[in-house]
């Protein structure tokens, strides 16, 4: 019995030494759907590799903000993440925030399907830095929350009659202006009070759930204009990737595909859930078909050439237009 026990202990020690342990960084809160999906991803990997690969999830920026995490991914000191692209490493990562290339969830599944042009391009940009983009987390389509009704929201030639807060990014500023909005940039911490006091009348570049939970007490109208989306990449350090066997790499790719599709399905369900909550709260909600949204989508596409002159490069935007400007 002593011999058997010694052999068992040796086998356990050997497995522990051989086991791969990855640190998986997230930026969303512990209770957020993204964090739950990261935990599901870790379990799927553990199950399918028979415990050889263990993934430890660190949500809520426990391993640092998204810029630090991306730096650590490049170094290989953090193995994986679902965190924002740090465009300071390459401004072309912001192409995922461009307005007008997707206007619905069915379209999003095609655009972000493994092997499609956009995920391939993001991976190409990442690999140049030593980071592999495995998949996508789509949190939700973006719309416009307002304290006042918009003038002809689907007609880009008409001034919307509101001053709209946008993030300080060319993608959002140019897109909003093309759709007929007058824009202002305000720090996020001041947005609620700015809507309350009339410094601005509306806010864009936010998904439905985020608007409801953070601005639901101040907005009176929600327009599901779906001109862009809240997006986070699922990334792995190339140094960590090379620790995996070809069979394990295939398992990761399949799990990343499942993660991407599940995120899109979940985002669509969350949109419906929070729009229902908006209605119960007395917020007027407006939804549209992809065909109805075509005029503002086409207006956004007219900004792409300018983006090529502002960091995206003309070559990248030409490629972007050829693949996504439909």
Coordinates of C-alpha atoms in Angstrom, one line a residue:
X1 CA 0.0 0.0 0.0
X2 CA 2.9 2.3 0.8
X3 CA 4.3 1.7 -2.7
X4 CA 1.0 2.4 -4.3
X5 CA 0.7 5.6 -2.4
X6 CA 4.1 6.8 -3.4
X7 CA 3.4 6.0 -7.0
X8 CA 0.1 8.0 -6.8
X9 CA 1.9 10.9 -5.2
X10 CA 4.6 10.8 -8.0
X11 CA 1.9 10.8 -10.7
X12 CA 0.1 13.7 -9.1
X13 CA 3.3 15.7 -8.8
X14 CA 4.2 14.9 -12.4
X15 CA 0.7 16.1 -13.6
X16 CA 1.0 19.3 -11.5
X17 CA 4.4 20.1 -13.0
X18 CA 3.1 19.4 -16.5
X19 CA -0.1 21.3 -16.2
X20 CA -0.4 24.6 -18.0
X21 CA -1.9 27.5 -16.0
X22 CA -3.1 30.6 -17.8
X23 CA -4.0 33.9 -16.3
X24 CA -7.2 35.3 -18.0
X25 CA -7.8 39.0 -17.5
X26 CA -11.1 40.8 -17.8
X27 CA -12.3 44.4 -17.3
X28 CA -16.0 43.8 -16.5
X29 CA -17.4 43.4 -13.0
X30 CA -17.5 40.0 -11.3
X31 CA -21.3 39.7 -11.9
X32 CA -21.2 40.9 -15.5
X33 CA -22.3 38.5 -18.3
X34 CA -18.8 38.7 -19.9
X35 CA -17.2 37.5 -16.7
X36 CA -19.6 34.6 -16.6
X37 CA -18.8 33.7 -20.2
X38 CA -15.0 33.9 -19.4
X39 CA -15.6 31.4 -16.6
X40 CA -17.6 29.1 -19.0
X41 CA -14.7 29.3 -21.5
X42 CA -12.2 28.3 -18.8
X43 CA -14.4 25.3 -17.8
X44 CA -14.8 24.2 -21.5
X45 CA -11.0 24.3 -21.9
X46 CA -10.4 22.4 -18.7
X47 CA -13.0 19.7 -19.6
X48 CA -11.7 19.2 -23.2
X49 CA -8.0 19.1 -22.2
X50 CA -8.7 16.8 -19.3
X51 CA -7.4 19.3 -16.9
X52 CA -4.1 19.8 -18.7
X53 CA -4.8 23.5 -19.3
X54 CA -6.2 25.4 -16.3
X55 CA -7.4 28.9 -16.8
X56 CA -7.7 31.3 -13.9
X57 CA -10.1 34.2 -14.4
X58 CA -9.3 37.7 -13.1
X59 CA -12.2 40.0 -13.7
X60 CA -12.8 43.7 -12.8
X61 CA -9.3 44.8 -14.0
X62 CA -7.6 42.9 -11.2
X63 CA -4.5 42.5 -13.4
X64 CA -4.5 46.2 -14.5
X65 CA -6.4 48.3 -17.0
X66 CA -6.7 47.4 -20.6
X67 CA -3.5 49.2 -21.7
X68 CA -1.4 47.4 -19.1
X69 CA -3.0 44.1 -19.8
X70 CA -2.2 44.4 -23.5
X71 CA 1.4 45.3 -22.7
X72 CA 1.5 42.2 -20.5
X73 CA 0.0 40.1 -23.3
X74 CA 2.8 41.2 -25.6
X75 CA 5.4 40.3 -23.0
X76 CA 3.6 37.0 -22.2
X77 CA 3.3 37.8 -18.5
X78 CA -0.6 37.7 -18.8
X79 CA -1.8 34.9 -21.0
X80 CA -5.3 35.8 -22.1
X81 CA -7.8 38.6 -21.9
X82 CA -11.2 39.9 -22.8
X83 CA -10.3 43.6 -22.6
X84 CA -10.4 46.6 -24.9
X85 CA -7.8 47.0 -27.6
X86 CA -5.1 49.5 -26.5
X87 CA -4.9 51.5 -29.7
X88 CA -1.8 53.3 -28.4
X89 CA 0.0 50.2 -29.7
X90 CA -1.6 50.5 -33.1
X91 CA -4.4 53.0 -33.9
X92 CA -5.7 50.7 -36.6
X93 CA -7.3 48.5 -33.8
X94 CA -10.0 51.2 -33.7
X95 CA -11.4 49.9 -37.0
X96 CA -13.7 47.7 -34.9
X97 CA -15.4 50.9 -33.6
X98 CA -16.1 52.3 -37.1
X99 CA -19.7 53.2 -37.6
X100 CA -21.9 51.7 -40.3
X101 CA -20.4 48.3 -41.1
X102 CA -23.0 46.3 -39.2
X103 CA -26.6 47.2 -38.3
X104 CA -28.1 44.0 -36.8
X105 CA -27.3 40.8 -35.0
X106 CA -27.7 38.5 -38.0
X107 CA -25.2 40.7 -39.8
X108 CA -22.8 40.6 -36.8
X109 CA -22.7 36.8 -36.8
X110 CA -21.4 36.9 -40.4
X111 CA -19.0 39.8 -39.8
X112 CA -17.4 38.2 -36.7
X113 CA -17.6 34.5 -37.8
X114 CA -14.1 32.8 -37.6
X115 CA -12.4 33.2 -40.9
X116 CA -14.3 36.3 -41.9
X117 CA -12.3 39.4 -43.0
X118 CA -12.6 41.5 -39.9
X119 CA -11.5 38.9 -37.3
X120 CA -8.7 37.9 -39.6
X121 CA -7.6 41.5 -40.0
X122 CA -7.7 42.1 -36.2
X123 CA -5.6 38.9 -35.7
X124 CA -3.1 40.1 -38.3
X125 CA -2.7 43.4 -36.5
X126 CA -2.4 41.6 -33.2
X127 CA 0.1 39.1 -34.3
X128 CA 2.4 41.9 -35.5
X129 CA 2.7 42.7 -31.7
X130 CA 2.7 39.2 -30.4
X131 CA -1.0 38.9 -29.5
X132 CA -3.4 36.5 -31.2
X133 CA -7.1 37.5 -31.5
X134 CA -9.1 34.3 -31.0
X135 CA -12.6 35.6 -30.9
X136 CA -15.0 38.4 -30.0
X137 CA -17.3 39.5 -27.2
X138 CA -20.2 41.6 -28.6
X139 CA -21.9 43.3 -25.7
X140 CA -24.6 45.0 -27.7
X141 CA -25.6 47.2 -30.5
X142 CA -25.2 51.0 -30.0
X143 CA -28.0 53.5 -30.2
X144 CA -28.9 57.0 -29.0
X145 CA -30.4 57.9 -25.6
X146 CA -32.0 61.4 -25.4
X147 CA -33.8 63.8 -23.2
X148 CA -35.6 65.2 -26.2
X149 CA -37.2 63.6 -29.3
X150 CA -34.9 63.5 -32.4
X151 CA -35.9 65.1 -35.6
X152 CA -36.3 62.4 -38.3
X153 CA -33.8 60.0 -36.7
X154 CA -33.3 57.9 -39.9
X155 CA -32.8 60.8 -42.3
X156 CA -29.1 61.8 -42.2
X157 CA -29.8 65.1 -44.1
X158 CA -31.9 66.5 -41.3
X159 CA -30.4 68.1 -38.2
X160 CA -31.5 66.0 -35.2
X161 CA -32.2 69.1 -33.1
X162 CA -30.1 67.9 -30.2
X163 CA -26.5 68.3 -29.0
X164 CA -25.1 64.8 -28.6
X165 CA -22.2 63.6 -26.4
X166 CA -19.8 61.4 -28.2
X167 CA -16.5 59.7 -27.1
X168 CA -13.4 61.6 -28.1
X169 CA -12.7 59.3 -31.1
X170 CA -12.8 60.2 -34.8
X171 CA -14.9 57.1 -35.5
X172 CA -17.8 58.2 -33.3
X173 CA -17.5 62.0 -34.0
X174 CA -17.5 61.6 -37.8
X175 CA -20.2 59.0 -37.7
X176 CA -22.5 61.0 -35.5
X177 CA -22.0 64.1 -37.6
X178 CA -22.7 62.2 -40.8
X179 CA -26.0 61.0 -39.3
X180 CA -27.1 64.6 -38.6
X181 CA -26.0 65.2 -35.0
X182 CA -24.2 68.2 -33.6
X183 CA -21.6 66.7 -31.3
X184 CA -19.8 67.6 -28.0
X185 CA -17.1 65.6 -26.1
X186 CA -17.7 65.3 -22.4
X187 CA -15.8 63.1 -19.9
X188 CA -17.9 60.1 -19.0
X189 CA -18.0 61.0 -15.3
X190 CA -19.9 64.2 -16.2
X191 CA -22.4 62.8 -18.7
X192 CA -25.3 62.1 -16.3
X193 CA -25.2 65.7 -14.9
X194 CA -24.7 67.1 -18.4
X195 CA -27.9 65.5 -19.5
X196 CA -29.7 66.6 -16.3
X197 CA -28.6 70.3 -16.7
X198 CA -28.9 70.5 -20.5
X199 CA -25.2 70.8 -21.3
X200 CA -26.0 68.1 -23.8
X201 CA -29.4 66.6 -24.9
X202 CA -28.4 63.1 -25.9
X203 CA -25.6 60.5 -25.8
X204 CA -24.5 58.0 -28.3
X205 CA -21.9 55.2 -28.6
X206 CA -23.5 53.2 -25.7
X207 CA -25.3 49.8 -25.7
X208 CA -28.8 49.4 -24.4
X209 CA -28.0 47.8 -21.1
X210 CA -25.3 50.4 -20.3
X211 CA -27.7 53.3 -21.0
X212 CA -30.4 51.8 -18.9
X213 CA -28.2 51.0 -15.9
X214 CA -26.3 54.3 -15.9
X215 CA -28.6 56.8 -17.5
X216 CA -32.0 55.3 -17.2
X217 CA -33.2 57.9 -14.7
X218 CA -32.4 60.9 -17.0
X219 CA -33.1 59.9 -20.6
X220 CA -36.7 59.9 -22.0
X221 CA -36.1 58.4 -25.5
X222 CA -34.1 55.4 -26.8
X223 CA -33.4 55.0 -30.5
X224 CA -32.0 51.6 -31.4
X225 CA -30.0 52.9 -34.4
X226 CA -27.5 50.0 -34.4
X227 CA -24.8 52.0 -36.2
X228 CA -22.0 50.3 -34.2
X229 CA -21.5 48.0 -31.3
X230 CA -19.8 47.6 -27.9
X231 CA -17.0 45.1 -28.6
X232 CA -14.2 43.4 -26.7
X233 CA -11.6 41.1 -28.3
X234 CA -10.8 37.6 -26.8
X235 CA -7.0 37.6 -27.0
X236 CA -4.1 35.3 -26.1
X237 CA -0.4 36.0 -25.9
X238 CA 1.4 34.4 -28.8
X239 CA 4.0 33.2 -26.2
X240 CA 1.2 31.4 -24.3
X241 CA -0.3 30.1 -27.5
X242 CA 3.0 28.3 -28.4
X243 CA 2.9 26.4 -25.1
X244 CA -0.2 24.5 -26.4
X245 CA -0.1 21.4 -28.5
X246 CA -1.8 21.5 -32.0
X247 CA -4.7 19.6 -30.5
X248 CA -5.1 22.0 -27.7
X249 CA -4.9 25.0 -30.0
X250 CA -7.8 23.5 -32.0
X251 CA -9.8 23.2 -28.7
X252 CA -9.1 26.8 -28.0
X253 CA -10.2 27.9 -31.4
X254 CA -13.5 25.9 -31.1
X255 CA -14.1 27.4 -27.7
X256 CA -13.5 30.9 -29.0
X257 CA -16.0 30.3 -31.8
X258 CA -18.6 29.2 -29.2
X259 CA -17.7 32.2 -27.1
X260 CA -18.2 34.6 -30.0
X261 CA -21.6 33.2 -31.2
X262 CA -22.9 33.0 -27.6
X263 CA -21.9 36.6 -26.9
X264 CA -23.9 37.8 -30.0
X265 CA -27.0 35.7 -29.0
X266 CA -26.7 36.9 -25.4
X267 CA -26.4 40.5 -26.5
X268 CA -29.5 40.3 -28.6
X269 CA -31.5 38.9 -25.6
X270 CA -30.0 41.5 -23.3
X271 CA -31.1 44.3 -25.7
X272 CA -34.7 43.0 -25.7
X273 CA -34.6 42.7 -21.9
X274 CA -33.4 46.2 -21.3
X275 CA -35.6 47.8 -23.9
X276 CA -38.6 46.2 -22.1
X277 CA -37.3 47.6 -18.8
X278 CA -37.0 51.0 -20.5
X279 CA -40.6 50.9 -21.6
X280 CA -41.7 49.9 -18.0
X281 CA -39.7 52.9 -16.8
X282 CA -41.6 55.2 -19.2
X283 CA -38.8 55.7 -21.7
X284 CA -40.0 55.7 -25.3
X285 CA -38.2 53.1 -27.3
X286 CA -37.8 53.1 -31.1
X287 CA -36.6 50.0 -33.0
X288 CA -36.0 49.6 -36.8
X289 CA -35.3 46.9 -39.4
X290 CA -31.9 46.7 -41.0
X291 CA -33.4 48.0 -44.2
X292 CA -34.9 51.0 -42.4
X293 CA -31.4 51.7 -41.0
X294 CA -29.7 51.7 -44.4
X295 CA -29.8 55.5 -44.9
X296 CA -27.8 56.2 -41.8
X297 CA -25.5 53.2 -42.4
X298 CA -24.7 54.7 -45.9
X299 CA -24.1 58.1 -44.3
X300 CA -21.6 56.6 -41.9
X301 CA -19.8 54.8 -44.8
X302 CA -19.1 58.3 -46.3
X303 CA -16.8 59.0 -43.3
X304 CA -14.5 56.0 -44.0
X305 CA -12.3 57.9 -46.4
X306 CA -11.6 60.6 -43.8
X307 CA -10.7 57.9 -41.3
X308 CA -8.1 56.7 -43.7
X309 CA -6.4 60.0 -43.4
X310 CA -6.5 60.0 -39.6
X311 CA -4.6 56.9 -38.5
X312 CA -6.4 54.0 -40.1
X313 CA -4.4 54.4 -43.3
X314 CA -5.9 54.7 -46.8
X315 CA -4.9 51.1 -47.6
X316 CA -6.7 49.6 -44.6
X317 CA -9.9 51.7 -45.2
X318 CA -9.9 50.6 -48.9
X319 CA -9.8 47.0 -47.8
X320 CA -12.4 47.7 -45.1
X321 CA -14.8 49.3 -47.7
X322 CA -14.3 46.4 -50.1
X323 CA -15.2 43.8 -47.5
X324 CA -17.7 45.5 -45.3
X325 CA -19.1 48.5 -47.2
X326 CA -22.2 46.7 -48.5

